[in-house]
Amino acid sequence: MQPSMDESIAGLPTSHLLGSVPAVVTDEKKTTSYNATGANLQLFPPNNGSAGGQGYQTIESPSEGTEQQSTNKWKGVFSISSYVQYFNVDTDIVLNRLMSSLYPISGDFFSKIGANPDLYGLVWITTTLVFVIASFGNCATYLMDRRSDGSASWSFDVGYVNMAACSVYGYAVVVPLGFYFLLQYLGSNASLVQFWCMWGYSLFIFVPTSVLLVIPVEFLRWIIIIITGAASASFVSLNLRSYIGVNDHTMVLVAAFVLQMGLALFFKLWFFA
């Protein structure tokens, strides 16, 4: 049987035909690798608005970004511009918070300030209290001296101002700071600015009380200062209890109450003795 023409053509060798390309068979595949050691990746588009001129933005490594964020955080702590937002409050808001501080049993001060605590009340109340207790303390001393001995000489004691400034400013700053770190250590989520705000407004009740302590009747003075101290201490401890929301920190609440009561007794014994 004669083979067909298609089979004959298919059996011809093709290596000598015009236009044929012999196949190249290799035993192993060659791969090309590119090493980009120390490559400086960049973002597009270029950062044309940077202070250093035009150019591409370099992508920072994670460690560099974390270090930069930590540095910026500490710079913000010591920057005055970081605290400007806490002084941007209306008069109505301040008055409402002042009235809340005179009702210690409510315990809802933190819910009223919400996410908008202010440091204006802290600065204004403490500064006013310094001059009030220093001036009225001198006035009370004068009245008591005149009552005991009408011929005795009397002079204004400037040391009252120094002692008032150290005690009031120191208490308003250090005590909330101490409770903040204590609650952080105990696992509670505390806000330092909210603590400063609450403790600042808790001192407002001592401003009108200082006027009443001028009365030259010792027994009445003690009644006034005990009631005032108990009201201020209750305001701090009850609001702190509602803020913490747990019953495991009873000693923290007792410590806050005792410190606030101790401040009231210090005012009485030092400035209105």
mmCIF file with all atom_site columns, N, CA, C and O in Angstrom, residues 132-176:
data_model
loop_
_atom_site.group_PDB
_atom_site.id
_atom_site.type_symbol
_atom_site.label_atom_id
_atom_site.label_alt_id
_atom_site.label_comp_id
_atom_site.label_asym_id
_atom_site.label_entity_id
_atom_site.label_seq_id
_atom_site.pdbx_PDB_ins_code
_atom_site.Cartn_x
_atom_site.Cartn_y
_atom_site.Cartn_z
_atom_site.occupancy
_atom_site.B_iso_or_equiv
_atom_site.pdbx_formal_charge
_atom_site.auth_seq_id
_atom_site.auth_comp_id
_atom_site.auth_asym_id
_atom_site.auth_atom_id
_atom_site.pdbx_PDB_model_num
ATOM 1   N N  . VAL A 1 132 ? -8.822  85.504 97.693  1.00 0.00 ? 132 VAL A N  1
ATOM 2   C CA . VAL A 1 132 ? -9.945  85.620 98.627  1.00 0.00 ? 132 VAL A CA 1
ATOM 3   C C  . VAL A 1 132 ? -9.542  85.167 100.018 1.00 0.00 ? 132 VAL A C  1
ATOM 4   O O  . VAL A 1 132 ? -9.778  85.866 101.023 1.00 0.00 ? 132 VAL A O  1
ATOM 5   N N  . ILE A 1 133 ? -8.936  83.980 100.131 1.00 0.00 ? 133 ILE A N  1
ATOM 6   C CA . ILE A 1 133 ? -8.591  83.494 101.467 1.00 0.00 ? 133 ILE A CA 1
ATOM 7   C C  . ILE A 1 133 ? -7.436  84.286 102.067 1.00 0.00 ? 133 ILE A C  1
ATOM 8   O O  . ILE A 1 133 ? -7.347  84.434 103.303 1.00 0.00 ? 133 ILE A O  1
ATOM 9   N N  . ALA A 1 134 ? -6.539  84.828 101.223 1.00 0.00 ? 134 ALA A N  1
ATOM 10  C CA . ALA A 1 134 ? -5.457  85.650 101.755 1.00 0.00 ? 134 ALA A CA 1
ATOM 11  C C  . ALA A 1 134 ? -5.988  86.969 102.294 1.00 0.00 ? 134 ALA A C  1
ATOM 12  O O  . ALA A 1 134 ? -5.609  87.401 103.401 1.00 0.00 ? 134 ALA A O  1
ATOM 13  N N  . SER A 1 135 ? -6.876  87.607 101.558 1.00 0.00 ? 135 SER A N  1
ATOM 14  C CA . SER A 1 135 ? -7.406  88.906 101.992 1.00 0.00 ? 135 SER A CA 1
ATOM 15  C C  . SER A 1 135 ? -8.385  88.765 103.153 1.00 0.00 ? 135 SER A C  1
ATOM 16  O O  . SER A 1 135 ? -8.270  89.466 104.174 1.00 0.00 ? 135 SER A O  1
ATOM 17  N N  . PHE A 1 136 ? -9.338  87.837 103.030 1.00 0.00 ? 136 PHE A N  1
ATOM 18  C CA . PHE A 1 136 ? -10.307 87.676 104.099 1.00 0.00 ? 136 PHE A CA 1
ATOM 19  C C  . PHE A 1 136 ? -9.694  87.004 105.328 1.00 0.00 ? 136 PHE A C  1
ATOM 20  O O  . PHE A 1 136 ? -10.194 87.180 106.452 1.00 0.00 ? 136 PHE A O  1
ATOM 21  N N  . GLY A 1 137 ? -8.641  86.229 105.125 1.00 0.00 ? 137 GLY A N  1
ATOM 22  C CA . GLY A 1 137 ? -7.930  85.690 106.274 1.00 0.00 ? 137 GLY A CA 1
ATOM 23  C C  . GLY A 1 137 ? -7.289  86.796 107.100 1.00 0.00 ? 137 GLY A C  1
ATOM 24  O O  . GLY A 1 137 ? -7.325  86.776 108.333 1.00 0.00 ? 137 GLY A O  1
ATOM 25  N N  . ASN A 1 138 ? -6.690  87.775 106.413 1.00 0.00 ? 138 ASN A N  1
ATOM 26  C CA . ASN A 1 138 ? -6.144  88.930 107.118 1.00 0.00 ? 138 ASN A CA 1
ATOM 27  C C  . ASN A 1 138 ? -7.239  89.744 107.789 1.00 0.00 ? 138 ASN A C  1
ATOM 28  O O  . ASN A 1 138 ? -7.060  90.240 108.917 1.00 0.00 ? 138 ASN A O  1
ATOM 29  N N  . CYS A 1 139 ? -8.365  89.878 107.098 1.00 0.00 ? 139 CYS A N  1
ATOM 30  C CA . CYS A 1 139 ? -9.480  90.626 107.672 1.00 0.00 ? 139 CYS A CA 1
ATOM 31  C C  . CYS A 1 139 ? -10.025 89.928 108.924 1.00 0.00 ? 139 CYS A C  1
ATOM 32  O O  . CYS A 1 139 ? -10.345 90.594 109.937 1.00 0.00 ? 139 CYS A O  1
ATOM 33  N N  . ALA A 1 140 ? -10.123 88.603 108.866 1.00 0.00 ? 140 ALA A N  1
ATOM 34  C CA . ALA A 1 140 ? -10.607 87.850 110.031 1.00 0.00 ? 140 ALA A CA 1
ATOM 35  C C  . ALA A 1 140 ? -9.640  87.969 111.197 1.00 0.00 ? 140 ALA A C  1
ATOM 36  O O  . ALA A 1 140 ? -10.058 88.093 112.363 1.00 0.00 ? 140 ALA A O  1
ATOM 37  N N  . THR A 1 141 ? -8.348  87.956 110.900 1.00 0.00 ? 141 THR A N  1
ATOM 38  C CA . THR A 1 141 ? -7.359  88.124 111.971 1.00 0.00 ? 141 THR A CA 1
ATOM 39  C C  . THR A 1 141 ? -7.471  89.501 112.608 1.00 0.00 ? 141 THR A C  1
ATOM 40  O O  . THR A 1 141 ? -7.356  89.651 113.841 1.00 0.00 ? 141 THR A O  1
ATOM 41  N N  . TYR A 1 142 ? -7.708  90.494 111.792 1.00 0.00 ? 142 TYR A N  1
ATOM 42  C CA . TYR A 1 142 ? -7.873  91.861 112.317 1.00 0.00 ? 142 TYR A CA 1
ATOM 43  C C  . TYR A 1 142 ? -9.086  91.952 113.237 1.00 0.00 ? 142 TYR A C  1
ATOM 44  O O  . TYR A 1 142 ? -9.016  92.535 114.331 1.00 0.00 ? 142 TYR A O  1
ATOM 45  N N  . LEU A 1 143 ? -10.205 91.364 112.817 1.00 0.00 ? 143 LEU A N  1
ATOM 46  C CA . LEU A 1 143 ? -11.416 91.437 113.637 1.00 0.00 ? 143 LEU A CA 1
ATOM 47  C C  . LEU A 1 143 ? -11.253 90.681 114.947 1.00 0.00 ? 143 LEU A C  1
ATOM 48  O O  . LEU A 1 143 ? -11.746 91.127 116.001 1.00 0.00 ? 143 LEU A O  1
ATOM 49  N N  . MET A 1 144 ? -10.573 89.536 114.894 1.00 0.00 ? 144 MET A N  1
ATOM 50  C CA . MET A 1 144 ? -10.356 88.777 116.128 1.00 0.00 ? 144 MET A CA 1
ATOM 51  C C  . MET A 1 144 ? -9.412  89.526 117.069 1.00 0.00 ? 144 MET A C  1
ATOM 52  O O  . MET A 1 144 ? -9.609  89.523 118.291 1.00 0.00 ? 144 MET A O  1
ATOM 53  N N  . ASP A 1 145 ? -8.403  90.192 116.511 1.00 0.00 ? 145 ASP A N  1
ATOM 54  C CA . ASP A 1 145 ? -7.489  90.971 117.349 1.00 0.00 ? 145 ASP A CA 1
ATOM 55  C C  . ASP A 1 145 ? -8.202  92.166 117.970 1.00 0.00 ? 145 ASP A C  1
ATOM 56  O O  . ASP A 1 145 ? -7.980  92.501 119.142 1.00 0.00 ? 145 ASP A O  1
ATOM 57  N N  . ARG A 1 146 ? -9.020  92.819 117.201 1.00 0.00 ? 146 ARG A N  1
ATOM 58  C CA . ARG A 1 146 ? -9.759  93.971 117.718 1.00 0.00 ? 146 ARG A CA 1
ATOM 59  C C  . ARG A 1 146 ? -10.757 93.551 118.796 1.00 0.00 ? 146 ARG A C  1
ATOM 60  O O  . ARG A 1 146 ? -11.026 94.295 119.748 1.00 0.00 ? 146 ARG A O  1
ATOM 61  N N  . ARG A 1 147 ? -11.292 92.327 118.644 1.00 0.00 ? 147 ARG A N  1
ATOM 62  C CA . ARG A 1 147 ? -12.259 91.856 119.633 1.00 0.00 ? 147 ARG A CA 1
ATOM 63  C C  . ARG A 1 147 ? -11.581 91.499 120.951 1.00 0.00 ? 147 ARG A C  1
ATOM 64  O O  . ARG A 1 147 ? -12.127 91.754 122.032 1.00 0.00 ? 147 ARG A O  1
ATOM 65  N N  . SER A 1 148 ? -10.409 90.943 120.866 1.00 0.00 ? 148 SER A N  1
ATOM 66  C CA . SER A 1 148 ? -9.694  90.552 122.085 1.00 0.00 ? 148 SER A CA 1
ATOM 67  C C  . SER A 1 148 ? -8.990  91.732 122.739 1.00 0.00 ? 148 SER A C  1
ATOM 68  O O  . SER A 1 148 ? -8.996  91.866 123.967 1.00 0.00 ? 148 SER A O  1
ATOM 69  N N  . ASP A 1 149 ? -8.381  92.581 121.904 1.00 0.00 ? 149 ASP A N  1
ATOM 70  C CA . ASP A 1 149 ? -7.662  93.740 122.439 1.00 0.00 ? 149 ASP A CA 1
ATOM 71  C C  . ASP A 1 149 ? -7.832  94.899 121.462 1.00 0.00 ? 149 ASP A C  1
ATOM 72  O O  . ASP A 1 149 ? -7.230  94.913 120.382 1.00 0.00 ? 149 ASP A O  1
ATOM 73  N N  . GLY A 1 150 ? -8.663  95.848 121.842 1.00 0.00 ? 150 GLY A N  1
ATOM 74  C CA . GLY A 1 150 ? -8.953  96.964 120.939 1.00 0.00 ? 150 GLY A CA 1
ATOM 75  C C  . GLY A 1 150 ? -7.791  97.886 120.711 1.00 0.00 ? 150 GLY A C  1
ATOM 76  O O  . GLY A 1 150 ? -7.737  98.602 119.697 1.00 0.00 ? 150 GLY A O  1
ATOM 77  N N  . SER A 1 151 ? -6.811  97.883 121.562 1.00 0.00 ? 151 SER A N  1
ATOM 78  C CA . SER A 1 151 ? -5.659  98.780 121.413 1.00 0.00 ? 151 SER A CA 1
ATOM 79  C C  . SER A 1 151 ? -4.475  98.131 120.705 1.00 0.00 ? 151 SER A C  1
ATOM 80  O O  . SER A 1 151 ? -3.447  98.770 120.496 1.00 0.00 ? 151 SER A O  1
ATOM 81  N N  . ALA A 1 152 ? -4.598  96.858 120.349 1.00 0.00 ? 152 ALA A N  1
ATOM 82  C CA . ALA A 1 152 ? -3.481  96.151 119.712 1.00 0.00 ? 152 ALA A CA 1
ATOM 83  C C  . ALA A 1 152 ? -3.303  96.625 118.277 1.00 0.00 ? 152 ALA A C  1
ATOM 84  O O  . ALA A 1 152 ? -4.262  96.896 117.566 1.00 0.00 ? 152 ALA A O  1
ATOM 85  N N  . SER A 1 153 ? -2.032  96.747 117.887 1.00 0.00 ? 153 SER A N  1
ATOM 86  C CA . SER A 1 153 ? -1.719  97.151 116.503 1.00 0.00 ? 153 SER A CA 1
ATOM 87  C C  . SER A 1 153 ? -1.825  95.935 115.583 1.00 0.00 ? 153 SER A C  1
ATOM 88  O O  . SER A 1 153 ? -1.597  94.795 115.998 1.00 0.00 ? 153 SER A O  1
ATOM 89  N N  . TRP A 1 154 ? -2.112  96.208 114.339 1.00 0.00 ? 154 TRP A N  1
ATOM 90  C CA . TRP A 1 154 ? -2.289  95.122 113.365 1.00 0.00 ? 154 TRP A CA 1
ATOM 91  C C  . TRP A 1 154 ? -1.732  95.556 112.026 1.00 0.00 ? 154 TRP A C  1
ATOM 92  O O  . TRP A 1 154 ? -1.827  96.737 111.631 1.00 0.00 ? 154 TRP A O  1
ATOM 93  N N  . SER A 1 155 ? -1.129  94.632 111.289 1.00 0.00 ? 155 SER A N  1
ATOM 94  C CA . SER A 1 155 ? -0.593  94.907 109.957 1.00 0.00 ? 155 SER A CA 1
ATOM 95  C C  . SER A 1 155 ? -0.939  93.748 109.035 1.00 0.00 ? 155 SER A C  1
ATOM 96  O O  . SER A 1 155 ? -1.074  92.602 109.480 1.00 0.00 ? 155 SER A O  1
ATOM 97  N N  . PHE A 1 156 ? -1.042  94.057 107.764 1.00 0.00 ? 156 PHE A N  1
ATOM 98  C CA . PHE A 1 156 ? -1.403  93.046 106.763 1.00 0.00 ? 156 PHE A CA 1
ATOM 99  C C  . PHE A 1 156 ? -0.262  92.049 106.617 1.00 0.00 ? 156 PHE A C  1
ATOM 100 O O  . PHE A 1 156 ? 0.898   92.426 106.417 1.00 0.00 ? 156 PHE A O  1
ATOM 101 N N  . ASP A 1 157 ? -0.580  90.763 106.672 1.00 0.00 ? 157 ASP A N  1
ATOM 102 C CA . ASP A 1 157 ? 0.415   89.687 106.567 1.00 0.00 ? 157 ASP A CA 1
ATOM 103 C C  . ASP A 1 157 ? 0.493   89.225 105.117 1.00 0.00 ? 157 ASP A C  1
ATOM 104 O O  . ASP A 1 157 ? -0.389  88.518 104.625 1.00 0.00 ? 157 ASP A O  1
ATOM 105 N N  . VAL A 1 158 ? 1.553   89.634 104.431 1.00 0.00 ? 158 VAL A N  1
ATOM 106 C CA . VAL A 1 158 ? 1.722   89.259 103.028 1.00 0.00 ? 158 VAL A CA 1
ATOM 107 C C  . VAL A 1 158 ? 2.011   87.768 102.882 1.00 0.00 ? 158 VAL A C  1
ATOM 108 O O  . VAL A 1 158 ? 1.770   87.173 101.832 1.00 0.00 ? 158 VAL A O  1
ATOM 109 N N  . GLY A 1 159 ? 2.495   87.154 103.942 1.00 0.00 ? 159 GLY A N  1
ATOM 110 C CA . GLY A 1 159 ? 2.782   85.721 103.882 1.00 0.00 ? 159 GLY A CA 1
ATOM 111 C C  . GLY A 1 159 ? 1.551   84.881 103.629 1.00 0.00 ? 159 GLY A C  1
ATOM 112 O O  . GLY A 1 159 ? 1.670   83.739 103.156 1.00 0.00 ? 159 GLY A O  1
ATOM 113 N N  . TYR A 1 160 ? 0.375   85.429 103.909 1.00 0.00 ? 160 TYR A N  1
ATOM 114 C CA . TYR A 1 160 ? -0.860  84.707 103.600 1.00 0.00 ? 160 TYR A CA 1
ATOM 115 C C  . TYR A 1 160 ? -0.995  84.446 102.094 1.00 0.00 ? 160 TYR A C  1
ATOM 116 O O  . TYR A 1 160 ? -1.501  83.401 101.684 1.00 0.00 ? 160 TYR A O  1
ATOM 117 N N  . VAL A 1 161 ? -0.554  85.409 101.303 1.00 0.00 ? 161 VAL A N  1
ATOM 118 C CA . VAL A 1 161 ? -0.668  85.253 99.844  1.00 0.00 ? 161 VAL A CA 1
ATOM 119 C C  . VAL A 1 161 ? 0.235   84.135 99.355  1.00 0.00 ? 161 VAL A C  1
ATOM 120 O O  . VAL A 1 161 ? -0.160  83.294 98.529  1.00 0.00 ? 161 VAL A O  1
ATOM 121 N N  . ASN A 1 162 ? 1.459   84.102 99.838  1.00 0.00 ? 162 ASN A N  1
ATOM 122 C CA . ASN A 1 162 ? 2.397   83.052 99.434  1.00 0.00 ? 162 ASN A CA 1
ATOM 123 C C  . ASN A 1 162 ? 1.903   81.669 99.846  1.00 0.00 ? 162 ASN A C  1
ATOM 124 O O  . ASN A 1 162 ? 1.942   80.712 99.058  1.00 0.00 ? 162 ASN A O  1
ATOM 125 N N  . MET A 1 163 ? 1.438   81.569 101.087 1.00 0.00 ? 163 MET A N  1
ATOM 126 C CA . MET A 1 163 ? 0.948   80.279 101.563 1.00 0.00 ? 163 MET A CA 1
ATOM 127 C C  . MET A 1 163 ? -0.311  79.855 100.814 1.00 0.00 ? 163 MET A C  1
ATOM 128 O O  . MET A 1 163 ? -0.484  78.675 100.486 1.00 0.00 ? 163 MET A O  1
ATOM 129 N N  . ALA A 1 164 ? -1.197  80.803 100.532 1.00 0.00 ? 164 ALA A N  1
ATOM 130 C CA . ALA A 1 164 ? -2.414  80.479 99.786  1.00 0.00 ? 164 ALA A CA 1
ATOM 131 C C  . ALA A 1 164 ? -2.090  80.002 98.376  1.00 0.00 ? 164 ALA A C  1
ATOM 132 O O  . ALA A 1 164 ? -2.688  79.039 97.884  1.00 0.00 ? 164 ALA A O  1
ATOM 133 N N  . ALA A 1 165 ? -1.146  80.664 97.721  1.00 0.00 ? 165 ALA A N  1
ATOM 134 C CA . ALA A 1 165 ? -0.779  80.271 96.358  1.00 0.00 ? 165 ALA A CA 1
ATOM 135 C C  . ALA A 1 165 ? -0.165  78.878 96.327  1.00 0.00 ? 165 ALA A C  1
ATOM 136 O O  . ALA A 1 165 ? -0.514  78.037 95.483  1.00 0.00 ? 165 ALA A O  1
ATOM 137 N N  . CYS A 1 166 ? 0.748   78.610 97.257  1.00 0.00 ? 166 CYS A N  1
ATOM 138 C CA . CYS A 1 166 ? 1.399   77.293 97.284  1.00 0.00 ? 166 CYS A CA 1
ATOM 139 C C  . CYS A 1 166 ? 0.409   76.181 97.588  1.00 0.00 ? 166 CYS A C  1
ATOM 140 O O  . CYS A 1 166 ? 0.428   75.114 96.942  1.00 0.00 ? 166 CYS A O  1
ATOM 141 N N  . SER A 1 167 ? -0.464  76.408 98.553  1.00 0.00 ? 167 SER A N  1
ATOM 142 C CA . SER A 1 167 ? -1.397  75.359 98.964  1.00 0.00 ? 167 SER A CA 1
ATOM 143 C C  . SER A 1 167 ? -2.488  75.117 97.922  1.00 0.00 ? 167 SER A C  1
ATOM 144 O O  . SER A 1 167 ? -2.785  73.964 97.580  1.00 0.00 ? 167 SER A O  1
ATOM 145 N N  . VAL A 1 168 ? -3.077  76.182 97.403  1.00 0.00 ? 168 VAL A N  1
ATOM 146 C CA . VAL A 1 168 ? -4.194  76.027 96.466  1.00 0.00 ? 168 VAL A CA 1
ATOM 147 C C  . VAL A 1 168 ? -3.710  75.509 95.119  1.00 0.00 ? 168 VAL A C  1
ATOM 148 O O  . VAL A 1 168 ? -4.248  74.514 94.590  1.00 0.00 ? 168 VAL A O  1
ATOM 149 N N  . TYR A 1 169 ? -2.701  76.143 94.537  1.00 0.00 ? 169 TYR A N  1
ATOM 150 C CA . TYR A 1 169 ? -2.195  75.696 93.239  1.00 0.00 ? 169 TYR A CA 1
ATOM 151 C C  . TYR A 1 169 ? -1.590  74.300 93.334  1.00 0.00 ? 169 TYR A C  1
ATOM 152 O O  . TYR A 1 169 ? -1.784  73.461 92.443  1.00 0.00 ? 169 TYR A O  1
ATOM 153 N N  . GLY A 1 170 ? -0.850  74.067 94.417  1.00 0.00 ? 170 GLY A N  1
ATOM 154 C CA . GLY A 1 170 ? -0.244  72.745 94.575  1.00 0.00 ? 170 GLY A CA 1
ATOM 155 C C  . GLY A 1 170 ? -1.279  71.647 94.712  1.00 0.00 ? 170 GLY A C  1
ATOM 156 O O  . GLY A 1 170 ? -1.159  70.583 94.095  1.00 0.00 ? 170 GLY A O  1
ATOM 157 N N  . TYR A 1 171 ? -2.306  71.901 95.514  1.00 0.00 ? 171 TYR A N  1
ATOM 158 C CA . TYR A 1 171 ? -3.351  70.898 95.697  1.00 0.00 ? 171 TYR A CA 1
ATOM 159 C C  . TYR A 1 171 ? -4.115  70.651 94.401  1.00 0.00 ? 171 TYR A C  1
ATOM 160 O O  . TYR A 1 171 ? -4.385  69.490 94.042  1.00 0.00 ? 171 TYR A O  1
ATOM 161 N N  . ALA A 1 172 ? -4.476  71.714 93.694  1.00 0.00 ? 172 ALA A N  1
ATOM 162 C CA . ALA A 1 172 ? -5.301  71.582 92.494  1.00 0.00 ? 172 ALA A CA 1
ATOM 163 C C  . ALA A 1 172 ? -4.569  70.881 91.354  1.00 0.00 ? 172 ALA A C  1
ATOM 164 O O  . ALA A 1 172 ? -5.214  70.309 90.469  1.00 0.00 ? 172 ALA A O  1
ATOM 165 N N  . VAL A 1 173 ? -3.253  70.902 91.374  1.00 0.00 ? 173 VAL A N  1
ATOM 166 C CA . VAL A 1 173 ? -2.486  70.272 90.294  1.00 0.00 ? 173 VAL A CA 1
ATOM 167 C C  . VAL A 1 173 ? -1.988  68.886 90.699  1.00 0.00 ? 173 VAL A C  1
ATOM 168 O O  . VAL A 1 173 ? -2.128  67.911 89.949  1.00 0.00 ? 173 VAL A O  1
ATOM 169 N N  . VAL A 1 174 ? -1.428  68.771 91.884  1.00 0.00 ? 174 VAL A N  1
ATOM 170 C CA . VAL A 1 174 ? -0.753  67.531 92.287  1.00 0.00 ? 174 VAL A CA 1
ATOM 171 C C  . VAL A 1 174 ? -1.749  66.437 92.657  1.00 0.00 ? 174 VAL A C  1
ATOM 172 O O  . VAL A 1 174 ? -1.570  65.267 92.262  1.00 0.00 ? 174 VAL A O  1
ATOM 173 N N  . VAL A 1 175 ? -2.798  66.769 93.397  1.00 0.00 ? 175 VAL A N  1
ATOM 174 C CA . VAL A 1 175 ? -3.746  65.738 93.848  1.00 0.00 ? 175 VAL A CA 1
ATOM 175 C C  . VAL A 1 175 ? -4.452  65.050 92.673  1.00 0.00 ? 175 VAL A C  1
ATOM 176 O O  . VAL A 1 175 ? -4.492  63.814 92.615  1.00 0.00 ? 175 VAL A O  1
ATOM 177 N N  . PRO A 1 176 ? -5.040  65.789 91.720  1.00 0.00 ? 176 PRO A N  1
ATOM 178 C CA . PRO A 1 176 ? -5.625  65.082 90.562  1.00 0.00 ? 176 PRO A CA 1
ATOM 179 C C  . PRO A 1 176 ? -4.592  64.277 89.787  1.00 0.00 ? 176 PRO A C  1
ATOM 180 O O  . PRO A 1 176 ? -4.906  63.189 89.275  1.00 0.00 ? 176 PRO A O  1
#
